[in-house]
Amino acid sequence: MVSATVSRGAVLGAVALSLLAVPAVTSAAAEGLPAPDTAGLTAVLRSAVAQGAPGALARVDDHGTMYRTTYGYADRSTRRAMDAGDRFRVGSVTKSFSAVVLLQLVDEHRLELDAPVNRYLPGLLPDDAITVRQVLGHRSGLYDFTNDMFADSVPGFEAVRNKVFTYRELVALSLKHPRTNAPGAAYSYSNTNFVVAGMLIEKITGHSVRTEYQNRIFGPLKLQDTFYVHPDTAIPGAHAHGYLTPDKAGDPLVDATEQTVSWAQSAGAIISSARDLNTFYSALLGGRLMSAARLAEMEKMNRVNATTAYGLGLRRRDLSCGISVYGHTGTVQGYYTYAFATKDGGRSMTAVATTSNNGKVLDTLAGTLDSAFCGKQGKRWPPAAGKD
């Protein structure tokens, strides 16, 4: 199937750059998508590193054709260059995995989307009107406890780096605050929702989320780089270190790689690779993980802003060239992730920058979507002077 392999590598000052494209017989151009703009991808990663990320990577999988590009360092102490196969913490991309498990349980008639959460977890929430669907779509009104936990980035992180929470402890932190809206009235992103999702998974199945992720997703899709190790703190195998940007300008980056991520669990604790995330979203959107009816439920979107909408554990991004892509973003200390695919799952892209608490890098990394899915028709990065 592979007709040729083309690779290009260079060392640019203090950072390493590599680009690999592996063409295959099936072309996305035949299906109306422009070819990925690999030069544009590299420009985005270069900009992210210039703005403070020690390293960045992107991988596009397109009907058997694979493009990879990396920039910067995976480990500042050893100066090991980023590798496109490195593992990393995916943050809130975990929410898509949790939603898939719950929607599979709906397919199995073990869960109803419009049933109250309290039917399955009696007395957990203060309002019986909060439904499973509202939790998965961030429309429950449950306050996001991480707003308080990480009001100061480094002290907040160090306070929980090695701590192990129960789900109920995290929900209790949320319930100290009034709800942000009435159930179903508005979209309000909250990690509390997907802590509740993890509780639902464990209550209904009688198994840990780790077991359910493994049996329902990691194993069937042969995701060799994907793990849920909570409460262990290490990333298995070759991985990119993640660096937390302090609130005070000029303070050194904090290596945040090792942590329990117990503050997130089913809302953000999965470890994976770009290859595996592309495989996951291609399978999900290609209809391989749930029934067509459940996938349609997952893809029912509520508008968030001019360019984004949210379904059930799934985001939609509307790009500059008119293409819409589906997936999720992820933020956890030391890592920003964008993982998205076309509606049919035929083309998928994951991009990672190894920092967090750096809004410029987060905004810049979004530019990988245009390069990957719009090709040269998309917005160029960096933008021309005087243009957004």
Short mmCIF file of C-alpha atoms in Angstrom, two decimals:
data_model
loop_
_atom_site.label_atom_id
_atom_site.label_comp_id
_atom_site.label_asym_id
_atom_site.label_seq_id
_atom_site.Cartn_x
_atom_site.Cartn_y
_atom_site.Cartn_z
CA MET A 1 0.00 0.00 0.00
CA VAL A 2 2.87 2.36 0.73
CA SER A 3 4.40 3.53 -2.52
CA ALA A 4 7.18 5.72 -1.21
CA THR A 5 8.72 7.14 1.94
CA VAL A 6 10.04 10.68 1.99
CA SER A 7 11.83 12.08 5.02
CA ARG A 8 13.55 15.34 5.76
CA GLY A 9 15.44 16.28 8.89
CA ALA A 10 17.38 19.30 10.09
CA VAL A 11 18.82 20.81 13.25
CA LEU A 12 17.88 24.45 13.68
CA GLY A 13 19.81 26.12 16.46
CA ALA A 14 18.60 24.77 19.79
CA VAL A 15 15.72 22.74 18.41
CA ALA A 16 15.35 19.71 16.19
CA LEU A 17 12.93 19.59 13.28
CA SER A 18 11.77 16.54 11.40
CA LEU A 19 9.12 15.95 8.75
CA LEU A 20 7.95 12.63 7.36
CA ALA A 21 5.26 11.91 4.82
CA VAL A 22 4.32 8.35 3.88
CA PRO A 23 2.05 8.36 0.79
CA ALA A 24 -0.48 5.63 0.10
CA VAL A 25 -2.70 4.70 -2.82
CA THR A 26 -5.93 6.22 -1.51
CA SER A 27 -5.89 10.02 -1.80
CA ALA A 28 -8.04 12.42 0.22
CA ALA A 29 -8.04 14.72 -2.79
CA ALA A 30 -10.34 12.23 -4.48
CA GLU A 31 -12.84 12.87 -1.68
CA GLY A 32 -12.73 16.66 -1.94
CA LEU A 33 -10.26 17.50 0.83
CA PRO A 34 -7.12 19.44 -0.04
CA ALA A 35 -3.84 17.79 0.88
CA PRO A 36 -2.48 18.67 4.33
CA ASP A 37 -0.15 21.66 4.35
CA THR A 38 2.92 20.12 5.98
CA ALA A 39 4.90 23.37 5.76
CA GLY A 40 2.02 25.10 7.54
CA LEU A 41 2.01 22.45 10.26
CA THR A 42 5.71 22.94 10.85
CA ALA A 43 5.30 26.72 10.98
CA VAL A 44 2.66 26.37 13.69
CA LEU A 45 4.88 24.10 15.79
CA ARG A 46 7.85 26.42 15.34
CA SER A 47 5.72 29.34 16.54
CA ALA A 48 4.50 27.37 19.58
CA VAL A 49 8.10 26.64 20.61
CA ALA A 50 9.07 30.28 20.09
CA GLN A 51 6.22 31.24 22.42
CA GLY A 52 7.41 29.04 25.26
CA ALA A 53 6.62 25.37 24.59
CA PRO A 54 9.79 23.26 24.89
CA GLY A 55 8.50 20.93 22.19
CA ALA A 56 5.62 20.25 19.84
CA LEU A 57 4.46 17.51 17.47
CA ALA A 58 1.71 16.86 14.96
CA ARG A 59 0.57 13.79 13.07
CA VAL A 60 -2.00 13.53 10.28
CA ASP A 61 -3.45 10.20 9.16
CA ASP A 62 -5.31 10.36 5.88
CA HIS A 63 -6.75 7.14 4.41
CA GLY A 64 -3.45 5.34 4.96
CA THR A 65 -1.19 8.31 4.21
CA MET A 66 0.66 9.58 7.26
CA TYR A 67 2.35 12.94 7.84
CA ARG A 68 4.44 13.72 10.93
CA THR A 69 6.28 16.80 12.05
CA THR A 70 8.07 17.66 15.30
CA TYR A 71 9.90 20.64 16.71
CA GLY A 72 11.88 21.22 19.89
CA TYR A 73 12.74 19.02 22.83
CA ALA A 74 10.92 16.14 24.51
CA ASP A 75 13.15 16.54 27.58
CA ARG A 76 14.87 19.81 28.42
CA SER A 77 17.33 18.17 30.81
CA THR A 78 18.70 15.60 28.34
CA ARG A 79 17.93 17.69 25.24
CA ARG A 80 16.31 14.70 23.57
CA ALA A 81 14.46 15.86 20.47
CA MET A 82 10.68 15.45 20.21
CA ASP A 83 9.59 12.29 18.46
CA ALA A 84 6.21 11.96 16.76
CA GLY A 85 5.73 8.64 18.54
CA ASP A 86 6.19 10.05 22.04
CA ARG A 87 3.45 9.46 24.58
CA PHE A 88 1.90 12.33 26.51
CA ARG A 89 -0.95 13.22 28.85
CA VAL A 90 -4.06 13.97 26.78
CA GLY A 91 -6.04 15.94 29.39
CA SER A 92 -9.68 16.49 28.47
CA VAL A 93 -9.45 14.35 25.34
CA THR A 94 -10.19 11.71 28.00
CA LYS A 95 -13.78 13.00 28.04
CA SER A 96 -14.44 11.49 24.62
CA PHE A 97 -13.32 8.07 25.90
CA SER A 98 -15.60 8.34 28.94
CA ALA A 99 -18.53 9.40 26.76
CA VAL A 100 -17.96 6.44 24.43
CA VAL A 101 -18.17 3.99 27.32
CA LEU A 102 -21.42 5.51 28.57
CA LEU A 103 -22.96 5.56 25.10
CA GLN A 104 -22.04 1.91 24.68
CA LEU A 105 -23.92 1.28 27.92
CA VAL A 106 -26.90 3.07 26.39
CA ASP A 107 -26.65 0.71 23.42
CA GLU A 108 -26.66 -2.18 25.89
CA HIS A 109 -29.85 -0.82 27.53
CA ARG A 110 -28.05 -0.39 30.85
CA LEU A 111 -28.29 3.40 30.88
CA GLU A 112 -30.74 6.04 29.64
CA LEU A 113 -29.41 9.38 28.44
CA ASP A 114 -32.40 11.35 29.67
CA ALA A 115 -32.62 9.65 33.04
CA PRO A 116 -31.58 11.56 36.17
CA VAL A 117 -28.03 10.91 37.33
CA ASN A 118 -29.49 10.29 40.78
CA ARG A 119 -31.35 7.23 39.45
CA TYR A 120 -27.99 5.50 39.15
CA LEU A 121 -26.13 7.37 41.91
CA PRO A 122 -28.83 8.04 44.52
CA GLY A 123 -28.39 11.28 46.42
CA LEU A 124 -25.17 12.30 44.66
CA LEU A 125 -26.50 15.53 43.14
CA PRO A 126 -28.74 18.13 44.75
CA ASP A 127 -31.19 18.16 41.84
CA ASP A 128 -32.96 15.14 40.36
CA ALA A 129 -33.46 17.17 37.18
CA ILE A 130 -29.78 16.78 36.17
CA THR A 131 -29.67 14.08 33.50
CA VAL A 132 -26.92 11.92 32.07
CA ARG A 133 -27.23 13.78 28.75
CA GLN A 134 -26.74 17.14 30.47
CA VAL A 135 -23.63 15.88 32.24
CA LEU A 136 -22.08 14.62 28.99
CA GLY A 137 -22.92 17.88 27.21
CA HIS A 138 -21.73 20.26 29.98
CA ARG A 139 -25.25 21.52 30.51
CA SER A 140 -25.76 20.33 34.09
CA GLY A 141 -24.81 23.60 35.79
CA LEU A 142 -22.36 21.82 38.10
CA TYR A 143 -19.55 24.17 39.14
CA ASP A 144 -16.04 23.29 37.93
CA PHE A 145 -14.02 22.62 41.08
CA THR A 146 -10.74 23.16 39.19
CA ASN A 147 -11.46 26.90 39.07
CA ASP A 148 -10.56 27.01 42.77
CA MET A 149 -7.94 24.26 42.73
CA PHE A 150 -5.73 25.94 40.12
CA ALA A 151 -6.39 29.63 40.77
CA ASP A 152 -2.60 29.83 41.20
CA SER A 153 -1.01 27.51 38.69
CA VAL A 154 2.17 26.22 40.34
CA PRO A 155 1.09 26.21 44.03
CA GLY A 156 -2.23 24.66 43.01
CA PHE A 157 -0.52 21.97 41.00
CA GLU A 158 2.08 21.15 43.66
CA ALA A 159 -0.71 20.80 46.24
CA VAL A 160 -2.34 17.99 44.24
CA ARG A 161 0.56 16.56 42.21
CA ASN A 162 0.79 13.42 44.37
CA LYS A 163 -2.65 13.52 45.99
CA VAL A 164 -5.25 10.81 45.43
CA PHE A 165 -8.88 11.89 45.49
CA THR A 166 -12.07 9.87 45.50
CA TYR A 167 -14.72 10.81 42.98
CA ARG A 168 -17.03 11.86 45.79
CA GLU A 169 -14.41 14.21 47.24
CA LEU A 170 -14.17 15.98 43.87
CA VAL A 171 -17.95 16.25 43.51
CA ALA A 172 -18.13 17.63 47.05
CA LEU A 173 -15.69 20.40 46.08
CA SER A 174 -18.04 21.36 43.26
CA LEU A 175 -21.15 21.31 45.44
CA LYS A 176 -19.68 23.90 47.79
CA HIS A 177 -20.62 26.39 45.07
CA PRO A 178 -23.98 27.37 43.58
CA ARG A 179 -24.73 25.89 40.20
CA THR A 180 -23.83 28.00 37.20
CA ASN A 181 -27.23 27.53 35.55
CA ALA A 182 -30.41 25.50 35.80
CA PRO A 183 -30.11 21.95 34.41
CA GLY A 184 -30.17 22.07 30.62
CA ALA A 185 -30.38 25.86 30.43
CA ALA A 186 -26.89 26.62 29.13
CA TYR A 187 -23.52 25.21 28.17
CA SER A 188 -20.93 25.65 30.93
CA TYR A 189 -17.78 23.56 30.68
CA SER A 190 -17.02 21.74 33.94
CA ASN A 191 -14.67 18.90 34.80
CA THR A 192 -17.17 17.92 37.49
CA ASN A 193 -19.45 16.55 34.78
CA PHE A 194 -16.94 13.94 33.69
CA VAL A 195 -16.03 13.02 37.24
CA VAL A 196 -19.72 12.13 37.50
CA ALA A 197 -19.37 10.25 34.19
CA GLY A 198 -16.62 8.12 35.73
CA MET A 199 -18.82 7.38 38.72
CA LEU A 200 -21.62 6.28 36.40
CA ILE A 201 -19.29 3.96 34.49
CA GLU A 202 -18.06 2.29 37.66
CA LYS A 203 -21.51 2.02 39.28
CA ILE A 204 -23.25 0.55 36.22
CA THR A 205 -20.50 -1.86 35.18
CA GLY A 206 -19.11 -2.77 38.59
CA HIS A 207 -15.62 -2.27 37.15
CA SER A 208 -13.03 0.50 37.30
CA VAL A 209 -12.87 3.02 34.47
CA ARG A 210 -9.43 1.61 33.69
CA THR A 211 -10.96 -1.83 33.05
CA GLU A 212 -13.79 -0.43 30.95
CA TYR A 213 -11.47 1.75 28.85
CA GLN A 214 -9.22 -1.24 28.26
CA ASN A 215 -11.95 -3.75 27.44
CA ARG A 216 -14.12 -1.46 25.33
CA ILE A 217 -11.65 0.87 23.56
CA PHE A 218 -7.91 0.37 24.14
CA GLY A 219 -7.95 -3.37 23.49
CA PRO A 220 -10.38 -3.59 20.56
CA LEU A 221 -8.63 -0.74 18.72
CA LYS A 222 -5.15 -2.09 19.59
CA LEU A 223 -4.08 1.23 21.10
CA GLN A 224 -0.56 0.25 22.14
CA ASP A 225 0.40 3.65 23.55
CA THR A 226 -2.78 4.37 25.50
CA PHE A 227 -3.04 3.88 29.27
CA TYR A 228 -5.01 4.84 32.33
CA VAL A 229 -2.49 4.48 35.15
CA HIS A 230 -4.19 6.52 37.91
CA PRO A 231 -3.08 6.80 40.68
CA ASP A 232 0.43 5.96 39.42
CA THR A 233 2.42 9.05 38.49
CA ALA A 234 4.71 7.93 35.64
CA ILE A 235 4.11 7.80 31.89
CA PRO A 236 5.16 4.34 30.62
CA GLY A 237 7.71 4.10 27.82
CA ALA A 238 9.13 6.84 25.61
CA HIS A 239 7.30 10.09 26.33
CA ALA A 240 7.50 13.84 26.07
CA HIS A 241 7.98 15.73 29.31
CA GLY A 242 5.36 18.36 30.07
CA TYR A 243 6.26 21.78 31.47
CA LEU A 244 3.92 24.04 33.43
CA THR A 245 4.32 27.76 32.80
CA PRO A 246 4.26 29.71 36.11
CA ASP A 247 1.95 32.68 36.61
CA LYS A 248 4.88 35.03 37.29
CA ALA A 249 6.73 36.00 34.11
CA GLY A 250 10.37 34.98 34.21
CA ASP A 251 9.96 32.15 36.70
CA PRO A 252 11.32 28.81 35.45
CA LEU A 253 9.10 26.21 33.85
CA VAL A 254 8.04 23.38 36.15
CA ASP A 255 8.43 19.79 34.93
CA ALA A 256 4.91 18.49 35.58
CA THR A 257 5.31 15.13 33.84
CA GLU A 258 4.95 12.96 36.94
CA GLN A 259 1.62 13.41 38.70
CA THR A 260 -1.39 11.34 39.71
CA VAL A 261 -3.84 13.49 37.72
CA SER A 262 -6.23 12.35 40.42
CA TRP A 263 -7.91 15.74 40.30
CA ALA A 264 -9.17 14.78 36.81
CA GLN A 265 -9.42 10.97 36.57
CA SER A 266 -12.22 10.17 34.06
CA ALA A 267 -12.23 13.84 33.04
CA GLY A 268 -8.57 13.99 32.01
CA ALA A 269 -6.10 11.29 33.11
CA ILE A 270 -5.53 9.18 29.97
CA ILE A 271 -2.03 8.86 28.46
CA SER A 272 -1.72 8.28 24.71
CA SER A 273 0.14 9.10 21.49
CA ALA A 274 -0.77 10.97 18.33
CA ARG A 275 -1.06 7.70 16.42
CA ASP A 276 -3.46 6.21 18.94
CA LEU A 277 -5.64 9.33 19.23
CA ASN A 278 -5.95 9.46 15.45
CA THR A 279 -6.92 5.78 15.45
CA PHE A 280 -9.49 6.40 18.19
CA TYR A 281 -11.25 9.35 16.54
CA SER A 282 -11.19 7.69 13.12
CA ALA A 283 -12.86 4.62 14.62
CA LEU A 284 -15.35 6.68 16.60
CA LEU A 285 -16.46 8.88 13.72
CA GLY A 286 -16.33 5.94 11.33
CA GLY A 287 -19.02 4.22 13.40
CA ARG A 288 -16.89 1.42 14.83
CA LEU A 289 -17.44 2.09 18.55
CA MET A 290 -21.21 2.43 18.92
CA SER A 291 -24.46 2.20 17.00
CA ALA A 292 -25.35 4.79 14.38
CA ALA A 293 -28.13 6.04 16.66
CA ARG A 294 -25.77 6.63 19.58
CA LEU A 295 -23.18 8.31 17.37
CA ALA A 296 -25.90 10.64 16.13
CA GLU A 297 -26.71 11.50 19.76
CA MET A 298 -23.04 12.20 20.42
CA GLU A 299 -22.87 14.51 17.40
CA LYS A 300 -25.94 16.61 18.32
CA MET A 301 -24.20 19.91 18.91
CA ASN A 302 -24.97 23.01 20.95
CA ARG A 303 -23.25 26.16 19.76
CA VAL A 304 -20.51 27.43 22.11
CA ASN A 305 -19.16 30.34 20.05
CA ALA A 306 -18.64 31.35 16.42
CA THR A 307 -16.27 28.47 15.65
CA THR A 308 -17.06 25.72 18.16
CA ALA A 309 -19.97 23.54 19.28
CA TYR A 310 -20.26 20.72 21.80
CA GLY A 311 -22.14 17.43 21.68
CA LEU A 312 -21.72 14.58 24.17
CA GLY A 313 -18.03 14.47 25.05
CA LEU A 314 -17.27 15.65 21.53
CA ARG A 315 -16.35 19.06 20.11
CA ARG A 316 -16.93 20.42 16.63
CA ARG A 317 -14.58 23.04 15.19
CA ASP A 318 -15.65 25.01 12.11
CA LEU A 319 -12.54 25.93 10.13
CA SER A 320 -11.72 28.90 7.93
CA CYS A 321 -12.18 26.89 4.70
CA GLY A 322 -15.71 25.77 5.58
CA ILE A 323 -14.74 22.29 6.78
CA SER A 324 -15.97 21.09 10.19
CA VAL A 325 -13.93 18.61 12.25
CA TYR A 326 -14.83 16.63 15.35
CA GLY A 327 -12.79 15.65 18.38
CA HIS A 328 -11.62 17.29 21.58
CA THR A 329 -9.01 19.57 23.05
CA GLY A 330 -7.01 18.69 26.14
CA THR A 331 -5.23 20.66 28.82
CA VAL A 332 -3.38 19.12 31.74
CA GLN A 333 -0.34 20.52 33.50
CA GLY A 334 2.47 20.51 30.95
CA TYR A 335 0.47 19.56 27.85
CA TYR A 336 -1.90 21.09 25.31
CA THR A 337 -3.58 18.71 22.84
CA TYR A 338 -5.79 19.11 19.77
CA ALA A 339 -7.19 15.81 18.43
CA PHE A 340 -9.76 16.04 15.62
CA ALA A 341 -11.01 14.17 12.56
CA THR A 342 -13.33 14.67 9.61
CA LYS A 343 -16.98 13.68 10.00
CA ASP A 344 -16.36 10.28 8.39
CA GLY A 345 -13.10 9.72 10.28
CA GLY A 346 -11.13 9.50 7.03
CA ARG A 347 -8.60 12.15 7.99
CA SER A 348 -7.46 12.67 11.58
CA MET A 349 -4.93 14.97 13.21
CA THR A 350 -3.38 15.22 16.66
CA ALA A 351 -1.11 18.06 17.71
CA VAL A 352 0.61 18.52 21.08
CA ALA A 353 2.64 21.29 22.69
CA THR A 354 4.50 20.46 25.88
CA THR A 355 3.41 23.35 28.06
CA SER A 356 0.29 24.72 29.72
CA ASN A 357 -0.87 27.96 31.35
CA ASN A 358 0.36 29.73 28.21
CA GLY A 359 -2.56 31.15 26.24
CA LYS A 360 -0.42 32.17 23.29
CA VAL A 361 0.74 28.61 22.72
CA LEU A 362 -2.80 27.26 23.08
CA ASP A 363 -4.15 29.69 20.50
CA THR A 364 -1.24 29.04 18.16
CA LEU A 365 -1.64 25.25 18.31
CA ALA A 366 -5.18 25.64 16.96
CA GLY A 367 -3.52 26.62 13.68
CA THR A 368 -2.64 22.97 13.11
CA LEU A 369 -6.32 22.32 12.32
CA ASP A 370 -6.34 24.63 9.31
CA SER A 371 -3.05 23.25 8.01
CA ALA A 372 -4.15 19.64 8.47
CA PHE A 373 -7.69 19.86 7.07
CA CYS A 374 -7.81 22.96 4.87
CA GLY A 375 -4.33 22.61 3.39
CA LYS A 376 -3.02 25.71 1.67
CA GLN A 377 -6.59 27.06 1.53
CA GLY A 378 -6.56 27.53 5.31
CA LYS A 379 -5.29 30.43 7.37
CA ARG A 380 -1.53 30.74 7.15
CA TRP A 381 0.59 30.70 10.29
CA PRO A 382 1.96 32.99 11.48
CA PRO A 383 -0.73 35.34 10.12
CA ALA A 384 0.25 38.16 7.82
CA ALA A 385 0.82 41.54 9.45
CA GLY A 386 -2.40 43.34 10.21
CA LYS A 387 -4.58 40.22 9.92
CA ASP A 388 -5.91 37.86 12.60
#
